[in-house]
Short mmCIF file of C-alpha atoms in Angstrom, two decimals:
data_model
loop_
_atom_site.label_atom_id
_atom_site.label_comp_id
_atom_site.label_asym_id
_atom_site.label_seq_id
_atom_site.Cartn_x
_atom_site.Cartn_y
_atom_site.Cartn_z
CA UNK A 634 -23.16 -8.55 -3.61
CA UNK A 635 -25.03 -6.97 -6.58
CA UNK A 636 -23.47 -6.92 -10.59
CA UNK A 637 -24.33 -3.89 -11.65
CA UNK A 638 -23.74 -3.50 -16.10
CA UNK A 639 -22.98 0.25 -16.80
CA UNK A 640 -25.46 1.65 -18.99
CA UNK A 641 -25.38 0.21 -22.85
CA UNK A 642 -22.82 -2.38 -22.04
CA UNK A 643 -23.60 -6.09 -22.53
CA UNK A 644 -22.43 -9.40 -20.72
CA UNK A 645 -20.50 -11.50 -23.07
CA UNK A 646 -21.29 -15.30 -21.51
CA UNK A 647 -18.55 -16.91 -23.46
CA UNK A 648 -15.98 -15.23 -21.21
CA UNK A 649 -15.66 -18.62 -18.69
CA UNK A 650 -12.40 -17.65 -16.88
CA UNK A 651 -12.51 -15.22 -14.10
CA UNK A 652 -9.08 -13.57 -13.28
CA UNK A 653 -8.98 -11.52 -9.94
CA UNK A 654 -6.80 -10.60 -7.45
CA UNK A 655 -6.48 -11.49 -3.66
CA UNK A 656 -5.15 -8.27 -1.41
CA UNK A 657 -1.91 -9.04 0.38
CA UNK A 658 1.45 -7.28 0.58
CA UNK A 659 2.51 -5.62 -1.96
CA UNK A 660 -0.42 -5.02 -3.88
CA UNK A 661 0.98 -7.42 -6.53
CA UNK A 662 -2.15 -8.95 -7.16
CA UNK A 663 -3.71 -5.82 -8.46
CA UNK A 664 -0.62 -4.72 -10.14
CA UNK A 665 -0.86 -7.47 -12.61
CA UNK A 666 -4.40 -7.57 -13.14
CA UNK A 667 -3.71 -3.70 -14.05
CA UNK A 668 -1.25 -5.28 -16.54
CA UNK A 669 -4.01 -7.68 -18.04
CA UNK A 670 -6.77 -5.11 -18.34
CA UNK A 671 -4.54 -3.13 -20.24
CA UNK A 672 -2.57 -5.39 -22.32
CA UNK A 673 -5.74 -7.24 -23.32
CA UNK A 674 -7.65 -4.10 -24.32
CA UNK A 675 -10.11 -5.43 -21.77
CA UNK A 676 -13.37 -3.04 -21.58
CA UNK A 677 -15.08 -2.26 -18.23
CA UNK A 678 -18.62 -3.51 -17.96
CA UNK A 679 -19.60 -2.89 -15.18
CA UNK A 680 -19.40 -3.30 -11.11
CA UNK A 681 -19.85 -5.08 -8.16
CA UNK A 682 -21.03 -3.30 -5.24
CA UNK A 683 -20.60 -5.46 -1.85
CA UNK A 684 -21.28 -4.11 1.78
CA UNK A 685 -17.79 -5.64 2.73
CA UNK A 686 -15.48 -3.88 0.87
CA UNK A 687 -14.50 -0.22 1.91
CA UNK A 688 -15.80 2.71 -0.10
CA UNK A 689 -13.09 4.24 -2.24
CA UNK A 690 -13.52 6.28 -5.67
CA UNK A 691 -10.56 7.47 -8.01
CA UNK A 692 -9.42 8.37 -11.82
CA UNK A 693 -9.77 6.19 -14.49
CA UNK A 694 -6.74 3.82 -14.38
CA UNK A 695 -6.47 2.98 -17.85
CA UNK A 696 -7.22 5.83 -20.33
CA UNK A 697 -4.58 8.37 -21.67
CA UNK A 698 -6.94 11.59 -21.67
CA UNK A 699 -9.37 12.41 -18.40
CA UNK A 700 -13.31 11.18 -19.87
CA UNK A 701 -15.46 11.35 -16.76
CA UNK A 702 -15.11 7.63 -15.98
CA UNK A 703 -13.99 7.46 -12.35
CA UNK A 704 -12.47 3.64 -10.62
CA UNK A 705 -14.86 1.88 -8.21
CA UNK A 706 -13.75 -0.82 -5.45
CA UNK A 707 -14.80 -3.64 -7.72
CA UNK A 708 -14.61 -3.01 -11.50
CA UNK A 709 -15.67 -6.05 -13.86
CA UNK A 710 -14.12 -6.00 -17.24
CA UNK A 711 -14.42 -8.32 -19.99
CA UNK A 712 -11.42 -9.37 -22.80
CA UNK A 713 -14.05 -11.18 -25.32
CA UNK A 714 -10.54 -11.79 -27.54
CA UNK A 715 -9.27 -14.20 -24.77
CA UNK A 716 -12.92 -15.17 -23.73
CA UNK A 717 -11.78 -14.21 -20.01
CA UNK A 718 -13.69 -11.66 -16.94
CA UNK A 719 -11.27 -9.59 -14.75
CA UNK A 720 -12.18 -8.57 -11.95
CA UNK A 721 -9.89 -5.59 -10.48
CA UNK A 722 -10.36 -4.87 -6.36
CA UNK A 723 -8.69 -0.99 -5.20
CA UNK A 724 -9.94 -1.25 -1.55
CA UNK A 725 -9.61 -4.00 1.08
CA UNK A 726 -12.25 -5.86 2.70
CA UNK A 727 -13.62 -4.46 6.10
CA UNK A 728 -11.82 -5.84 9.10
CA UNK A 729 -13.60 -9.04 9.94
CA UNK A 730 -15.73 -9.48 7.04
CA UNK A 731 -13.08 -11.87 4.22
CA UNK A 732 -15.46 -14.86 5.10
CA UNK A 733 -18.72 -12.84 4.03
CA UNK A 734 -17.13 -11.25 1.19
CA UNK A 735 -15.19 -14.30 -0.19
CA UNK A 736 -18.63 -15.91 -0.21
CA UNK A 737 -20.63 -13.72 -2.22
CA UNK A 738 -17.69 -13.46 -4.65
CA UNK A 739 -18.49 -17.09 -5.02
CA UNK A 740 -21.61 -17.09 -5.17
CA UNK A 741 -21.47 -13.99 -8.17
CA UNK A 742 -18.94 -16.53 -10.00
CA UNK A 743 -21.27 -19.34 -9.76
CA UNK A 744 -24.12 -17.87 -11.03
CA UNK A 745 -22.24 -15.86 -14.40
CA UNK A 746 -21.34 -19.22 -15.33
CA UNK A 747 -17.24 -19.30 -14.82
CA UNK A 748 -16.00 -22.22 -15.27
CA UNK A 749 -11.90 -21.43 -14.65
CA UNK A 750 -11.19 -19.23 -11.22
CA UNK A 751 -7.45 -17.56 -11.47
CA UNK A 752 -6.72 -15.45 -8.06
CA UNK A 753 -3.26 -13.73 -8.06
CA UNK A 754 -1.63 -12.59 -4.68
CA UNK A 755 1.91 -12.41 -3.45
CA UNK A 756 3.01 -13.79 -0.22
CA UNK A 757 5.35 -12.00 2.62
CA UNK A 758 9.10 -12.86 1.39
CA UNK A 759 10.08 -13.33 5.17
CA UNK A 760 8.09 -16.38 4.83
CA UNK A 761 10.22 -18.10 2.33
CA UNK A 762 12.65 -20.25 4.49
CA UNK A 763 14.08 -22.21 0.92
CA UNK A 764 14.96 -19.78 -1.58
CA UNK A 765 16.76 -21.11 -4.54
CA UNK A 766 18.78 -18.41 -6.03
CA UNK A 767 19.36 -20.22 -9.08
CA UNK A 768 15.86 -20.87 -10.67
CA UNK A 769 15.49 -16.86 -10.60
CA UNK A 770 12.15 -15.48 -9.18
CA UNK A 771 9.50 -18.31 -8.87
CA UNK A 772 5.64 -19.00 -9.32
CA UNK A 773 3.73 -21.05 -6.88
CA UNK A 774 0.55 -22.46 -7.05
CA UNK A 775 -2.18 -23.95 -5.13
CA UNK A 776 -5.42 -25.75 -7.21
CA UNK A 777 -8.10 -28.03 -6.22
CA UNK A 778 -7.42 -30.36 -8.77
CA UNK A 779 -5.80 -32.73 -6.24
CA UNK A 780 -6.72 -32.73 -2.52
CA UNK A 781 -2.93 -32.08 -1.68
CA UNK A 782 -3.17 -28.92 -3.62
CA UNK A 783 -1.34 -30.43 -7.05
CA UNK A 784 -2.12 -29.71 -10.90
CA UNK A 785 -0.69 -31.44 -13.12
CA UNK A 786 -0.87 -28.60 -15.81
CA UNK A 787 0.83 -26.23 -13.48
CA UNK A 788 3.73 -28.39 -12.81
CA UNK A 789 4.33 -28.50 -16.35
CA UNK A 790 4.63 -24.60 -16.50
CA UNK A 791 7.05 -24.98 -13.82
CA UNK A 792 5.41 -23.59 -11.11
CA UNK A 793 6.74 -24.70 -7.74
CA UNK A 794 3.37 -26.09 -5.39
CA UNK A 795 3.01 -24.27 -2.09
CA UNK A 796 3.69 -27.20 -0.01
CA UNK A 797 2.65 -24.83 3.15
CA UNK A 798 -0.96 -26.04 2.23
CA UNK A 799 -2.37 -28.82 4.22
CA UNK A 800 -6.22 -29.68 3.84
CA UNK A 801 -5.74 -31.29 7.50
CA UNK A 802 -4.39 -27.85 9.19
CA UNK A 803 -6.72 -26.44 11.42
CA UNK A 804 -7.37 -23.21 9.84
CA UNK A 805 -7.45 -24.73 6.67
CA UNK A 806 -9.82 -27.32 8.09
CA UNK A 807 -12.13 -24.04 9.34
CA UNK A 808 -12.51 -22.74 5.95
CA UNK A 809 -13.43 -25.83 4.56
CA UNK A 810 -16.12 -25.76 7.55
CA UNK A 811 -17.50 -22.70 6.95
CA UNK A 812 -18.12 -22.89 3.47
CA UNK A 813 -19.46 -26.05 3.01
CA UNK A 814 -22.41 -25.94 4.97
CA UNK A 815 -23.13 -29.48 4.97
CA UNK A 816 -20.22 -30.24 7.20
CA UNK A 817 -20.75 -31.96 10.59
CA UNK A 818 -17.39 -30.88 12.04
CA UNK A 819 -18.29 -27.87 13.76
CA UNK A 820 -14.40 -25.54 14.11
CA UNK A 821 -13.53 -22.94 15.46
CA UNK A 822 -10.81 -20.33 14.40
CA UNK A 823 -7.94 -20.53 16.94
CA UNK A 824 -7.54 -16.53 18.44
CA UNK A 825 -4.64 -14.63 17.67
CA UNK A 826 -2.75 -15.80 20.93
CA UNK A 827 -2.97 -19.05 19.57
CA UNK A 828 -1.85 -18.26 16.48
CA UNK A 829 1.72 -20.33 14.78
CA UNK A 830 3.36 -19.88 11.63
CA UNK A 831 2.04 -22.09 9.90
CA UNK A 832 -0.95 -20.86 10.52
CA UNK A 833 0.38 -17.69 8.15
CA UNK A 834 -1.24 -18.78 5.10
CA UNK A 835 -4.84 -19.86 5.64
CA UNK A 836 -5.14 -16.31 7.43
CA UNK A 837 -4.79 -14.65 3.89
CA UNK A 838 -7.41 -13.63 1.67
CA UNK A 839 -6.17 -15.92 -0.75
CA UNK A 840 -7.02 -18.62 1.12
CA UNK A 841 -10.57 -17.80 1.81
CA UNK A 842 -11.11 -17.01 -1.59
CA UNK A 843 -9.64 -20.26 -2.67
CA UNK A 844 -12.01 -22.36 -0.08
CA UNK A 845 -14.90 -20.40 -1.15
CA UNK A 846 -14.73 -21.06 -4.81
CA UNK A 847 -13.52 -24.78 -4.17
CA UNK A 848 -16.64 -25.38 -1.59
CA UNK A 849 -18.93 -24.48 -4.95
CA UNK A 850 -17.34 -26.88 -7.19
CA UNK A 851 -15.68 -24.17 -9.58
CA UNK A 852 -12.15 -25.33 -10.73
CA UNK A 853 -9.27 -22.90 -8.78
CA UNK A 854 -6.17 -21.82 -9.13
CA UNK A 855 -3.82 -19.66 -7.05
CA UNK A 856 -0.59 -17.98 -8.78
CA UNK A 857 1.62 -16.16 -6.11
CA UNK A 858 5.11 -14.82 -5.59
CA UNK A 859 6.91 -13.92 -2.52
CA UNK A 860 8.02 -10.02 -2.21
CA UNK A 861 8.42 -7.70 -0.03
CA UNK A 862 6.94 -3.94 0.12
CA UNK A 863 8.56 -1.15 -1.83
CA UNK A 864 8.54 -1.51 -6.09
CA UNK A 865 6.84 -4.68 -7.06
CA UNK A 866 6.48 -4.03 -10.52
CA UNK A 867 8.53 -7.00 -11.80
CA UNK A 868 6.82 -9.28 -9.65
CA UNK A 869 3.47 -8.47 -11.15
CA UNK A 870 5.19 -9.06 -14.67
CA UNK A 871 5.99 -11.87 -12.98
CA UNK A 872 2.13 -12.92 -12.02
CA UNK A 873 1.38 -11.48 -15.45
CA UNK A 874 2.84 -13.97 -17.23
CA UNK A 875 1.90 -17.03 -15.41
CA UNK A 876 -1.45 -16.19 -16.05
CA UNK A 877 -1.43 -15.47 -19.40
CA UNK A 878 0.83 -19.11 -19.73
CA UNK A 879 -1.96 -21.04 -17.57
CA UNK A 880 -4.80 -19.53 -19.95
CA UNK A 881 -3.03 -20.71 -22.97
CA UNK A 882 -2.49 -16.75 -24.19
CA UNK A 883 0.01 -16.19 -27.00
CA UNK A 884 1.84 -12.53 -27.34
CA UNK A 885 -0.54 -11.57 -30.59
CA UNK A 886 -3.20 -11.22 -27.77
CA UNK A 887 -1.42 -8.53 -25.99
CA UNK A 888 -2.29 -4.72 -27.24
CA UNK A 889 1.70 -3.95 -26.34
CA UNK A 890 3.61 -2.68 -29.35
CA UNK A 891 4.82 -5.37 -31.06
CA UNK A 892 2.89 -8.10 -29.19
CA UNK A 893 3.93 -6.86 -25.42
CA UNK A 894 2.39 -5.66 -22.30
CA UNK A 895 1.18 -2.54 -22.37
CA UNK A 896 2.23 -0.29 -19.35
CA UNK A 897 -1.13 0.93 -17.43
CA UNK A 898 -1.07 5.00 -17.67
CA UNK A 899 -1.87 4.68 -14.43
CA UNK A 900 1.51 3.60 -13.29
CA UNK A 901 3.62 6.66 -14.81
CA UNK A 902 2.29 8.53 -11.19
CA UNK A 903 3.07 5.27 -9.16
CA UNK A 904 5.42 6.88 -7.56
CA UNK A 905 5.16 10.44 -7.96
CA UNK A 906 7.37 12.69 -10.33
CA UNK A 907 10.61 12.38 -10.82
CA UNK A 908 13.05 14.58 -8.04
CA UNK A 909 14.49 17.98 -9.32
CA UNK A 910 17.94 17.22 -11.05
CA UNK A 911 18.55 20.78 -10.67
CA UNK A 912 19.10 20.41 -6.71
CA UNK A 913 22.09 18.03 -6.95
#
């Protein structure tokens, strides 16, 4: 994986906390770090160009008025107001390759000096077997602060630990195995036959990601929501906000009028244009 600054841009090192998303259904990872680029006034400086990630190319997401600039699969941007990197992904990882690329990731972390590693994703709501109506939607996390998965600062944002995460699980026990090199215990991924449902979550990306950065000592954390395909816009609100409360961000930090989020342009086309009232 190579960094490569766009042409007259500089890296800001005081910008320890890297916020990025982790592909998964949805897309509600991306959506919200969408949300943060442009609420934060966040400026792109630059890219990173990895073998493992498909090729994709597209308008500039952000701007009101077309300037030339065209979206990559891995944008960097830097808010030096909240001292935080984003890092936004528009094209999945090759089929077979989330080990390779959640590795150099890490390694590209490591090496800028990030001290804080936020990955947002979203998790299949059909996987949700206790759903509490009454708390209203609900944030879970996953950290290496603790070796069950536990932070003590996220519990007192009231985010719910995913208690599907078990350091002892097989596949969780792989990815442990093949990032830290030094381990003795050689594993082996079970096939897809062999497959259970618990074995669900370890098979994500966030997982990989979240082994990767752990196996090089960098302090993670996971935020992620259940959902379901179709308009997950208040879900990445949702993400959004959790990540703005874990970094500490108050509203006068947002470029929103009035202190708020500021809509992406890029999301007035989300769906296409409106139908033609005229046929009804």
């Amino acid at each position: 994986m190579e960094f490569v600054v766009e042409e007259g841009k500089l890296v800001n090192e005081d910008c320890s906390t890297l916020v990025l998303p982790a592909l998964s259904i949805g897309n509600v990872g991306q959506l919200a770090v969408d949300l943060l680029v442009s609420s934060t006034g966040a400026e792109r400086v630059g890219y990173l160009d990895d073998p493992n990630l498909l090729p994709c190319v597209g308008n500039d997401a952000y701007g009101p008025l077309p300037c030339g600039e065209i979206a990559l699969p891995l944008e960097v941007y830097e808010s030096s107001s909240i001292a935080t990197t984003l890092a936004q992904q528009r094209s999945p990882v090759a089929k077979g390759m989330m080990i390779k690329f959640a590795e150099n990731i890490a390694n590209f972390a490591a090496s800028s000096g990030k001290k804080h590693i936020i990955v947002l994703s979203s998790l299949d709501f059909q996987r949700l077997h206790n759903l509490d109506m009454s708390r209203g939607p609900q944030v879970y996390y996953l950290s290496n602060a603790e070796s069950d998965g536990r932070d003590d600062h996220c519990e007192r944002l009231g985010f719910g630990r995913l208690h599907e995460y078990d350091s002892e699980g097989r596949c969780w026990k792989y990815l442990s195995s093949v990032f830290e090199k030094n381990s003795v215990e050689e594993l082996a991924l079970p096939s897809e036959d062999e497959l259970e449902d618990i074995d669900y979550y370890p098979s994500l990306p966030f997982a990989a990601l979240f082994s990767a950065f752990k196996a090089r000592g960098l302090k993670m954390t996971c935020l992620l929501c259940y959902c379901s395909e179709g308009d997950n816009i208040p879900e990445a609100f949702l993400l959004a906000e959790a990540s703005s409360k874990l970094m500490g961000l108050t509203p006068d930090k947002f470029h929103g009028e009035g202190g708020k989020w500021q809509i992406p342009y890029s999301w007035k086309s989300m769906y296409g244009a409106p139908p033609d009232m005229s046929m009804f």
